[in-house]
Amino acid sequence: DARVTQTPRHKVTEMGQEVTMRCQPILGHNTVFWYRQTMMQGLELLAYFRNRAPLDDSGMPKDRFSAEMPDATLATLKIQPSEPRDSAVYFCASGLYNSGGPYEQYFGPGTRLTVT
Amino acid sequence: SQQGEEDPQALSIQEGENATMNCSYKTSINNLQWYRQNSGRGLVHLILIRSNEREKHSGRLRVTLDTSKKSSSLLITASRAADTASYFCATDRGSTLGRLYFGRGTQLTVWP
């Protein structure tokens, strides 16, 4: 049963610390999405990659957030320095995209981040 | 900004009753999708309906799409306590890049 995995599942950190979240997409999927979910804003797209290349990262605060795909099996989202307003659940999702579509997304369990 | 707008924001029903959730959107679409999120979990894809389809069924789920009104509905028949979750609609806004735009969701509570 193929699944998207995310680590850590929970992270509590102090303001100013660096946070790194990791995602392993489903094997064979060529597109990876990073979302943030809060009660106030709902589900927001931060960035997404296709074949490891960034397609759109306009949803990310550039000064403190960065997203990368070092290889096809790993996507990372880093926050440096973290701030209390970054407290949220961060989801990774993956999908297989080719010409035509349509496309559904498979979500990981999320990383619950608390910045104090 | 959110593309889909689900209503109601919250829905509370008894087991065995039907639950209907609605979604409206503003742009042209290629397809519309519904996802479920159980508390503390990631979203799970439920059903996809293409813009040239009007109705689709999957088990106890029935989705309709009215592109002239830019709206969709998700019907869960004979609901169960296990159906308690948030339900989101998502559209592609006509893009083929694979990005989805999610609404704020409907929180469904099914009481045993």
PDB file of C-alpha atoms in Angstrom:
ATOM      1  CA  ASP A   1       0.000   0.000   0.000  1.00  0.00           C
ATOM      2  CA  ALA A   2       1.946   3.018  -1.309  1.00  0.00           C
ATOM      3  CA  ARG A   3       1.850   6.066   0.946  1.00  0.00           C
ATOM      4  CA  VAL A   4       3.425   9.465   1.299  1.00  0.00           C
ATOM      5  CA  THR A   5       5.504   9.584   4.463  1.00  0.00           C
ATOM      6  CA  GLN A   6       6.475  12.660   6.435  1.00  0.00           C
ATOM      7  CA  THR A   7       8.891  13.187   9.292  1.00  0.00           C
ATOM      8  CA  PRO A   8       8.751  14.330  11.966  1.00  0.00           C
ATOM      9  CA  ARG A   9       5.056  13.978  12.763  1.00  0.00           C
ATOM     10  CA  HIS A  10       5.302  16.545  15.534  1.00  0.00           C
ATOM     11  CA  LYS A  11       7.837  19.272  16.173  1.00  0.00           C
ATOM     12  CA  VAL A  12       7.985  21.792  18.995  1.00  0.00           C
ATOM     13  CA  THR A  13      10.702  24.384  18.728  1.00  0.00           C
ATOM     14  CA  GLU A  14      11.608  27.810  19.977  1.00  0.00           C
ATOM     15  CA  MET A  15      11.386  30.944  17.925  1.00  0.00           C
ATOM     16  CA  GLY A  16      14.522  31.510  15.871  1.00  0.00           C
ATOM     17  CA  GLN A  17      15.405  27.845  15.490  1.00  0.00           C
ATOM     18  CA  GLU A  18      15.730  26.082  12.166  1.00  0.00           C
ATOM     19  CA  VAL A  19      13.066  23.520  11.301  1.00  0.00           C
ATOM     20  CA  THR A  20      13.435  20.872   8.619  1.00  0.00           C
ATOM     21  CA  MET A  21      10.526  18.750   7.483  1.00  0.00           C
ATOM     22  CA  ARG A  22      10.968  15.764   5.188  1.00  0.00           C
ATOM     23  CA  CYS A  23       8.692  13.996   2.790  1.00  0.00           C
ATOM     24  CA  GLN A  24       9.015  10.769   0.857  1.00  0.00           C
ATOM     25  CA  PRO A  25       6.598  10.806  -2.075  1.00  0.00           C
ATOM     26  CA  ILE A  26       5.022   7.692  -3.472  1.00  0.00           C
ATOM     27  CA  LEU A  27       7.521   5.847  -5.638  1.00  0.00           C
ATOM     28  CA  GLY A  28       7.022   6.760  -9.272  1.00  0.00           C
ATOM     29  CA  HIS A  29       5.173   9.998  -8.594  1.00  0.00           C
ATOM     30  CA  ASN A  30       6.802  12.922 -10.368  1.00  0.00           C
ATOM     31  CA  THR A  31       5.113  15.858  -8.622  1.00  0.00           C
ATOM     32  CA  VAL A  32       5.388  16.914  -4.995  1.00  0.00           C
ATOM     33  CA  PHE A  33       3.370  19.592  -3.219  1.00  0.00           C
ATOM     34  CA  TRP A  34       3.920  21.326   0.117  1.00  0.00           C
ATOM     35  CA  TYR A  35       0.851  22.724   1.878  1.00  0.00           C
ATOM     36  CA  ARG A  36       0.281  24.499   5.173  1.00  0.00           C
ATOM     37  CA  GLN A  37      -3.002  24.183   7.030  1.00  0.00           C
ATOM     38  CA  THR A  38      -4.235  26.516   9.762  1.00  0.00           C
ATOM     39  CA  MET A  39      -7.651  27.245  11.156  1.00  0.00           C
ATOM     40  CA  MET A  40      -7.454  30.837   9.987  1.00  0.00           C
ATOM     41  CA  GLN A  41      -6.125  30.370   6.455  1.00  0.00           C
ATOM     42  CA  GLY A  42      -7.234  26.859   5.624  1.00  0.00           C
ATOM     43  CA  LEU A  43      -5.063  24.861   3.234  1.00  0.00           C
ATOM     44  CA  GLU A  44      -2.422  26.960   1.480  1.00  0.00           C
ATOM     45  CA  LEU A  45      -0.075  25.769  -1.245  1.00  0.00           C
ATOM     46  CA  LEU A  46       3.495  26.744  -0.423  1.00  0.00           C
ATOM     47  CA  ALA A  47       5.405  25.188  -3.321  1.00  0.00           C
ATOM     48  CA  TYR A  48       5.393  22.336  -5.769  1.00  0.00           C
ATOM     49  CA  PHE A  49       7.894  20.428  -7.860  1.00  0.00           C
ATOM     50  CA  ARG A  50       7.740  18.372 -11.003  1.00  0.00           C
ATOM     51  CA  ASN A  51      10.554  15.955 -11.788  1.00  0.00           C
ATOM     52  CA  ARG A  52      12.410  17.633  -8.894  1.00  0.00           C
ATOM     53  CA  ALA A  53      12.294  21.092 -10.499  1.00  0.00           C
ATOM     54  CA  PRO A  54      10.325  23.840  -8.713  1.00  0.00           C
ATOM     55  CA  LEU A  55       7.207  24.828 -10.647  1.00  0.00           C
ATOM     56  CA  ASP A  56       5.837  27.410  -8.266  1.00  0.00           C
ATOM     57  CA  ASP A  57       6.991  28.569  -4.849  1.00  0.00           C
ATOM     58  CA  SER A  58       5.089  31.832  -4.772  1.00  0.00           C
ATOM     59  CA  GLY A  59       3.150  30.723  -1.711  1.00  0.00           C
ATOM     60  CA  MET A  60       6.254  30.615   0.453  1.00  0.00           C
ATOM     61  CA  PRO A  61       7.721  33.494   2.453  1.00  0.00           C
ATOM     62  CA  LYS A  62      11.026  33.576   0.619  1.00  0.00           C
ATOM     63  CA  ASP A  63      13.025  35.171   3.373  1.00  0.00           C
ATOM     64  CA  ARG A  64      12.632  32.242   5.740  1.00  0.00           C
ATOM     65  CA  PHE A  65      11.244  29.248   3.846  1.00  0.00           C
ATOM     66  CA  SER A  66      13.033  27.049   1.358  1.00  0.00           C
ATOM     67  CA  ALA A  67      11.963  23.863  -0.392  1.00  0.00           C
ATOM     68  CA  GLU A  68      14.122  21.385  -2.250  1.00  0.00           C
ATOM     69  CA  MET A  69      14.103  17.928  -3.768  1.00  0.00           C
ATOM     70  CA  PRO A  70      17.599  16.501  -3.361  1.00  0.00           C
ATOM     71  CA  ASP A  71      16.447  13.369  -5.152  1.00  0.00           C
ATOM     72  CA  ALA A  72      13.250  11.787  -6.412  1.00  0.00           C
ATOM     73  CA  THR A  73      12.578  10.082  -3.092  1.00  0.00           C
ATOM     74  CA  LEU A  74      13.025  13.069  -0.784  1.00  0.00           C
ATOM     75  CA  ALA A  75      11.510  16.527  -0.538  1.00  0.00           C
ATOM     76  CA  THR A  76      12.458  18.948   2.226  1.00  0.00           C
ATOM     77  CA  LEU A  77      10.888  22.102   3.599  1.00  0.00           C
ATOM     78  CA  LYS A  78      13.033  24.304   5.808  1.00  0.00           C
ATOM     79  CA  ILE A  79      12.130  27.278   7.928  1.00  0.00           C
ATOM     80  CA  GLN A  80      14.962  29.449   9.193  1.00  0.00           C
ATOM     81  CA  PRO A  81      14.447  31.265  11.468  1.00  0.00           C
ATOM     82  CA  SER A  82      11.109  29.945  12.667  1.00  0.00           C
ATOM     83  CA  GLU A  83       8.473  32.258  14.130  1.00  0.00           C
ATOM     84  CA  PRO A  84       5.354  31.583  16.222  1.00  0.00           C
ATOM     85  CA  ARG A  85       3.153  32.432  13.213  1.00  0.00           C
ATOM     86  CA  ASP A  86       4.656  29.427  11.406  1.00  0.00           C
ATOM     87  CA  SER A  87       2.807  27.122  13.794  1.00  0.00           C
ATOM     88  CA  ALA A  88       0.616  24.964  11.581  1.00  0.00           C
ATOM     89  CA  VAL A  89       0.273  21.514  10.092  1.00  0.00           C
ATOM     90  CA  TYR A  90       2.470  21.062   7.040  1.00  0.00           C
ATOM     91  CA  PHE A  91       1.383  18.506   4.466  1.00  0.00           C
ATOM     92  CA  CYS A  92       3.275  16.958   1.635  1.00  0.00           C
ATOM     93  CA  ALA A  93       1.330  15.455  -1.262  1.00  0.00           C
ATOM     94  CA  SER A  94       2.456  13.685  -4.394  1.00  0.00           C
ATOM     95  CA  GLY A  95       0.945  12.748  -7.717  1.00  0.00           C
ATOM     96  CA  LEU A  96       1.770  11.295 -11.107  1.00  0.00           C
ATOM     97  CA  TYR A  97       1.374  13.874 -13.835  1.00  0.00           C
ATOM     98  CA  ASN A  98       1.689  13.447 -17.540  1.00  0.00           C
ATOM     99  CA  SER A  99       0.043  15.039 -20.537  1.00  0.00           C
ATOM    100  CA  GLY A 100      -3.710  15.039 -20.299  1.00  0.00           C
ATOM    101  CA  GLY A 101      -4.603  14.385 -16.709  1.00  0.00           C
ATOM    102  CA  PRO A 102      -6.748  14.712 -14.678  1.00  0.00           C
ATOM    103  CA  TYR A 103      -4.690  14.468 -11.566  1.00  0.00           C
ATOM    104  CA  GLU A 104      -5.381  13.499  -7.998  1.00  0.00           C
ATOM    105  CA  GLN A 105      -3.107  14.117  -5.070  1.00  0.00           C
ATOM    106  CA  TYR A 106      -2.018  11.746  -2.337  1.00  0.00           C
ATOM    107  CA  PHE A 107      -1.385  13.393   1.002  1.00  0.00           C
ATOM    108  CA  GLY A 108       0.979  12.460   3.783  1.00  0.00           C
ATOM    109  CA  PRO A 109      -0.045  12.481   7.448  1.00  0.00           C
ATOM    110  CA  GLY A 110       1.419  15.932   8.046  1.00  0.00           C
ATOM    111  CA  THR A 111       3.944  17.504  10.388  1.00  0.00           C
ATOM    112  CA  ARG A 112       2.401  19.452  13.248  1.00  0.00           C
ATOM    113  CA  LEU A 113       4.752  22.333  13.991  1.00  0.00           C
ATOM    114  CA  THR A 114       4.545  24.434  17.129  1.00  0.00           C
ATOM    115  CA  VAL A 115       6.879  27.391  17.469  1.00  0.00           C
ATOM    116  CA  THR A 116       6.996  28.927  20.946  1.00  0.00           C
TER     117      THR A 116
ATOM    118  CA  SER B   1      -7.035  32.567  -2.431  1.00  0.00           C
ATOM    119  CA  GLN B   2      -9.457  29.692  -2.046  1.00  0.00           C
ATOM    120  CA  GLN B   3     -11.150  28.555  -5.215  1.00  0.00           C
ATOM    121  CA  GLY B   4     -13.873  26.346  -3.876  1.00  0.00           C
ATOM    122  CA  GLU B   5     -16.350  27.597  -1.355  1.00  0.00           C
ATOM    123  CA  GLU B   6     -18.071  24.824   0.465  1.00  0.00           C
ATOM    124  CA  ASP B   7     -21.306  25.172   2.300  1.00  0.00           C
ATOM    125  CA  PRO B   8     -22.439  24.613   4.834  1.00  0.00           C
ATOM    126  CA  GLN B   9     -19.330  25.198   6.922  1.00  0.00           C
ATOM    127  CA  ALA B  10     -20.613  22.641   9.380  1.00  0.00           C
ATOM    128  CA  LEU B  11     -23.239  19.932   9.156  1.00  0.00           C
ATOM    129  CA  SER B  12     -24.507  17.711  11.950  1.00  0.00           C
ATOM    130  CA  ILE B  13     -26.746  14.706  11.248  1.00  0.00           C
ATOM    131  CA  GLN B  14     -27.788  11.355  12.681  1.00  0.00           C
ATOM    132  CA  GLU B  15     -26.513   8.020  11.435  1.00  0.00           C
ATOM    133  CA  GLY B  16     -28.574   6.754   8.550  1.00  0.00           C
ATOM    134  CA  GLU B  17     -29.420  10.204   7.245  1.00  0.00           C
ATOM    135  CA  ASN B  18     -28.071  11.600   4.009  1.00  0.00           C
ATOM    136  CA  ALA B  19     -25.493  14.392   4.032  1.00  0.00           C
ATOM    137  CA  THR B  20     -25.272  16.936   1.245  1.00  0.00           C
ATOM    138  CA  MET B  21     -22.396  19.346   0.876  1.00  0.00           C
ATOM    139  CA  ASN B  22     -22.072  21.992  -1.782  1.00  0.00           C
ATOM    140  CA  CYS B  23     -19.162  23.658  -3.502  1.00  0.00           C
ATOM    141  CA  SER B  24     -19.110  26.756  -5.669  1.00  0.00           C
ATOM    142  CA  TYR B  25     -16.223  28.023  -7.733  1.00  0.00           C
ATOM    143  CA  LYS B  26     -15.473  31.025  -9.889  1.00  0.00           C
ATOM    144  CA  THR B  27     -13.448  30.001 -12.935  1.00  0.00           C
ATOM    145  CA  SER B  28     -13.614  27.440 -15.706  1.00  0.00           C
ATOM    146  CA  ILE B  29     -12.355  24.000 -14.726  1.00  0.00           C
ATOM    147  CA  ASN B  30     -11.188  20.757 -16.281  1.00  0.00           C
ATOM    148  CA  ASN B  31     -12.266  18.730 -13.292  1.00  0.00           C
ATOM    149  CA  LEU B  32     -13.422  19.022  -9.711  1.00  0.00           C
ATOM    150  CA  GLN B  33     -12.346  16.735  -6.907  1.00  0.00           C
ATOM    151  CA  TRP B  34     -13.610  15.978  -3.422  1.00  0.00           C
ATOM    152  CA  TYR B  35     -11.332  15.043  -0.541  1.00  0.00           C
ATOM    153  CA  ARG B  36     -11.978  13.913   3.019  1.00  0.00           C
ATOM    154  CA  GLN B  37      -9.860  14.751   6.053  1.00  0.00           C
ATOM    155  CA  ASN B  38     -10.274  12.913   9.307  1.00  0.00           C
ATOM    156  CA  SER B  39      -9.156  14.749  12.414  1.00  0.00           C
ATOM    157  CA  GLY B  40      -5.365  14.804  12.682  1.00  0.00           C
ATOM    158  CA  ARG B  41      -4.852  13.134   9.312  1.00  0.00           C
ATOM    159  CA  GLY B  42      -3.974  14.080   5.759  1.00  0.00           C
ATOM    160  CA  LEU B  43      -6.529  14.570   3.021  1.00  0.00           C
ATOM    161  CA  VAL B  44      -7.784  11.533   1.155  1.00  0.00           C
ATOM    162  CA  HIS B  45      -9.057  11.675  -2.407  1.00  0.00           C
ATOM    163  CA  LEU B  46     -12.677  10.568  -2.718  1.00  0.00           C
ATOM    164  CA  ILE B  47     -13.910  11.221  -6.201  1.00  0.00           C
ATOM    165  CA  LEU B  48     -13.124  13.205  -9.334  1.00  0.00           C
ATOM    166  CA  ILE B  49     -15.637  14.519 -11.828  1.00  0.00           C
ATOM    167  CA  ARG B  50     -14.636  15.939 -15.193  1.00  0.00           C
ATOM    168  CA  SER B  51     -16.122  19.121 -16.571  1.00  0.00           C
ATOM    169  CA  ASN B  52     -18.036  17.185 -19.241  1.00  0.00           C
ATOM    170  CA  GLU B  53     -19.647  14.900 -16.661  1.00  0.00           C
ATOM    171  CA  ARG B  54     -22.796  15.755 -14.733  1.00  0.00           C
ATOM    172  CA  GLU B  55     -22.954  13.008 -12.155  1.00  0.00           C
ATOM    173  CA  LYS B  56     -20.689  10.357 -10.733  1.00  0.00           C
ATOM    174  CA  HIS B  57     -21.126   7.632  -8.148  1.00  0.00           C
ATOM    175  CA  SER B  58     -18.710   5.788  -5.921  1.00  0.00           C
ATOM    176  CA  GLY B  59     -20.221   3.512  -3.313  1.00  0.00           C
ATOM    177  CA  ARG B  60     -22.345   5.699  -1.032  1.00  0.00           C
ATOM    178  CA  LEU B  61     -21.007   8.869  -2.630  1.00  0.00           C
ATOM    179  CA  ARG B  62     -22.762  10.771  -5.370  1.00  0.00           C
ATOM    180  CA  VAL B  63     -21.236  13.866  -6.913  1.00  0.00           C
ATOM    181  CA  THR B  64     -22.975  16.231  -9.281  1.00  0.00           C
ATOM    182  CA  LEU B  65     -21.473  19.030 -11.300  1.00  0.00           C
ATOM    183  CA  ASP B  66     -23.265  21.968 -12.895  1.00  0.00           C
ATOM    184  CA  THR B  67     -20.726  23.953 -14.881  1.00  0.00           C
ATOM    185  CA  SER B  68     -23.312  26.544 -15.891  1.00  0.00           C
ATOM    186  CA  LYS B  69     -23.804  27.389 -12.214  1.00  0.00           C
ATOM    187  CA  LYS B  70     -20.187  26.680 -11.317  1.00  0.00           C
ATOM    188  CA  SER B  71     -21.260  24.406  -8.512  1.00  0.00           C
ATOM    189  CA  SER B  72     -20.943  20.839  -7.318  1.00  0.00           C
ATOM    190  CA  SER B  73     -22.545  18.794  -4.613  1.00  0.00           C
ATOM    191  CA  LEU B  74     -21.384  15.765  -2.670  1.00  0.00           C
ATOM    192  CA  LEU B  75     -24.063  13.471  -1.311  1.00  0.00           C
ATOM    193  CA  ILE B  76     -23.235  10.784   1.233  1.00  0.00           C
ATOM    194  CA  THR B  77     -26.125   8.373   1.574  1.00  0.00           C
ATOM    195  CA  ALA B  78     -26.935   6.390   4.712  1.00  0.00           C
ATOM    196  CA  SER B  79     -24.237   8.163   6.686  1.00  0.00           C
ATOM    197  CA  ARG B  80     -22.232   6.438   9.415  1.00  0.00           C
ATOM    198  CA  ALA B  81     -20.374   7.761  12.435  1.00  0.00           C
ATOM    199  CA  ALA B  82     -17.160   6.909  10.562  1.00  0.00           C
ATOM    200  CA  ASP B  83     -18.087   9.508   7.917  1.00  0.00           C
ATOM    201  CA  THR B  84     -17.392  12.233  10.481  1.00  0.00           C
ATOM    202  CA  ALA B  85     -14.668  14.335   8.867  1.00  0.00           C
ATOM    203  CA  SER B  86     -14.024  17.526   6.950  1.00  0.00           C
ATOM    204  CA  TYR B  87     -14.835  17.442   3.256  1.00  0.00           C
ATOM    205  CA  PHE B  88     -13.059  19.652   0.742  1.00  0.00           C
ATOM    206  CA  CYS B  89     -13.674  20.389  -2.871  1.00  0.00           C
ATOM    207  CA  ALA B  90     -10.777  21.290  -5.147  1.00  0.00           C
ATOM    208  CA  THR B  91     -10.570  22.546  -8.704  1.00  0.00           C
ATOM    209  CA  ASP B  92      -7.788  23.044 -11.195  1.00  0.00           C
ATOM    210  CA  ARG B  93      -9.012  26.468 -12.393  1.00  0.00           C
ATOM    211  CA  GLY B  94      -8.628  25.195 -15.946  1.00  0.00           C
ATOM    212  CA  SER B  95      -4.896  24.572 -15.569  1.00  0.00           C
ATOM    213  CA  THR B  96      -3.229  21.364 -16.710  1.00  0.00           C
ATOM    214  CA  LEU B  97      -0.179  21.833 -14.495  1.00  0.00           C
ATOM    215  CA  GLY B  98      -1.665  19.677 -11.782  1.00  0.00           C
ATOM    216  CA  ARG B  99      -2.111  22.316  -9.108  1.00  0.00           C
ATOM    217  CA  LEU B 100      -5.377  22.145  -7.150  1.00  0.00           C
ATOM    218  CA  TYR B 101      -7.163  24.954  -5.369  1.00  0.00           C
ATOM    219  CA  PHE B 102      -8.929  23.838  -2.218  1.00  0.00           C
ATOM    220  CA  GLY B 103     -11.912  25.313  -0.429  1.00  0.00           C
ATOM    221  CA  ARG B 104     -12.251  25.806   3.317  1.00  0.00           C
ATOM    222  CA  GLY B 105     -14.184  22.596   3.774  1.00  0.00           C
ATOM    223  CA  THR B 106     -17.386  21.389   5.394  1.00  0.00           C
ATOM    224  CA  GLN B 107     -17.109  19.797   8.833  1.00  0.00           C
ATOM    225  CA  LEU B 108     -19.511  16.859   8.910  1.00  0.00           C
ATOM    226  CA  THR B 109     -20.465  15.278  12.221  1.00  0.00           C
ATOM    227  CA  VAL B 110     -22.513  12.100  12.167  1.00  0.00           C
ATOM    228  CA  TRP B 111     -24.009  11.145  15.521  1.00  0.00           C
ATOM    229  CA  PRO B 112     -24.575   7.472  16.329  1.00  0.00           C
TER     230      PRO B 112
END
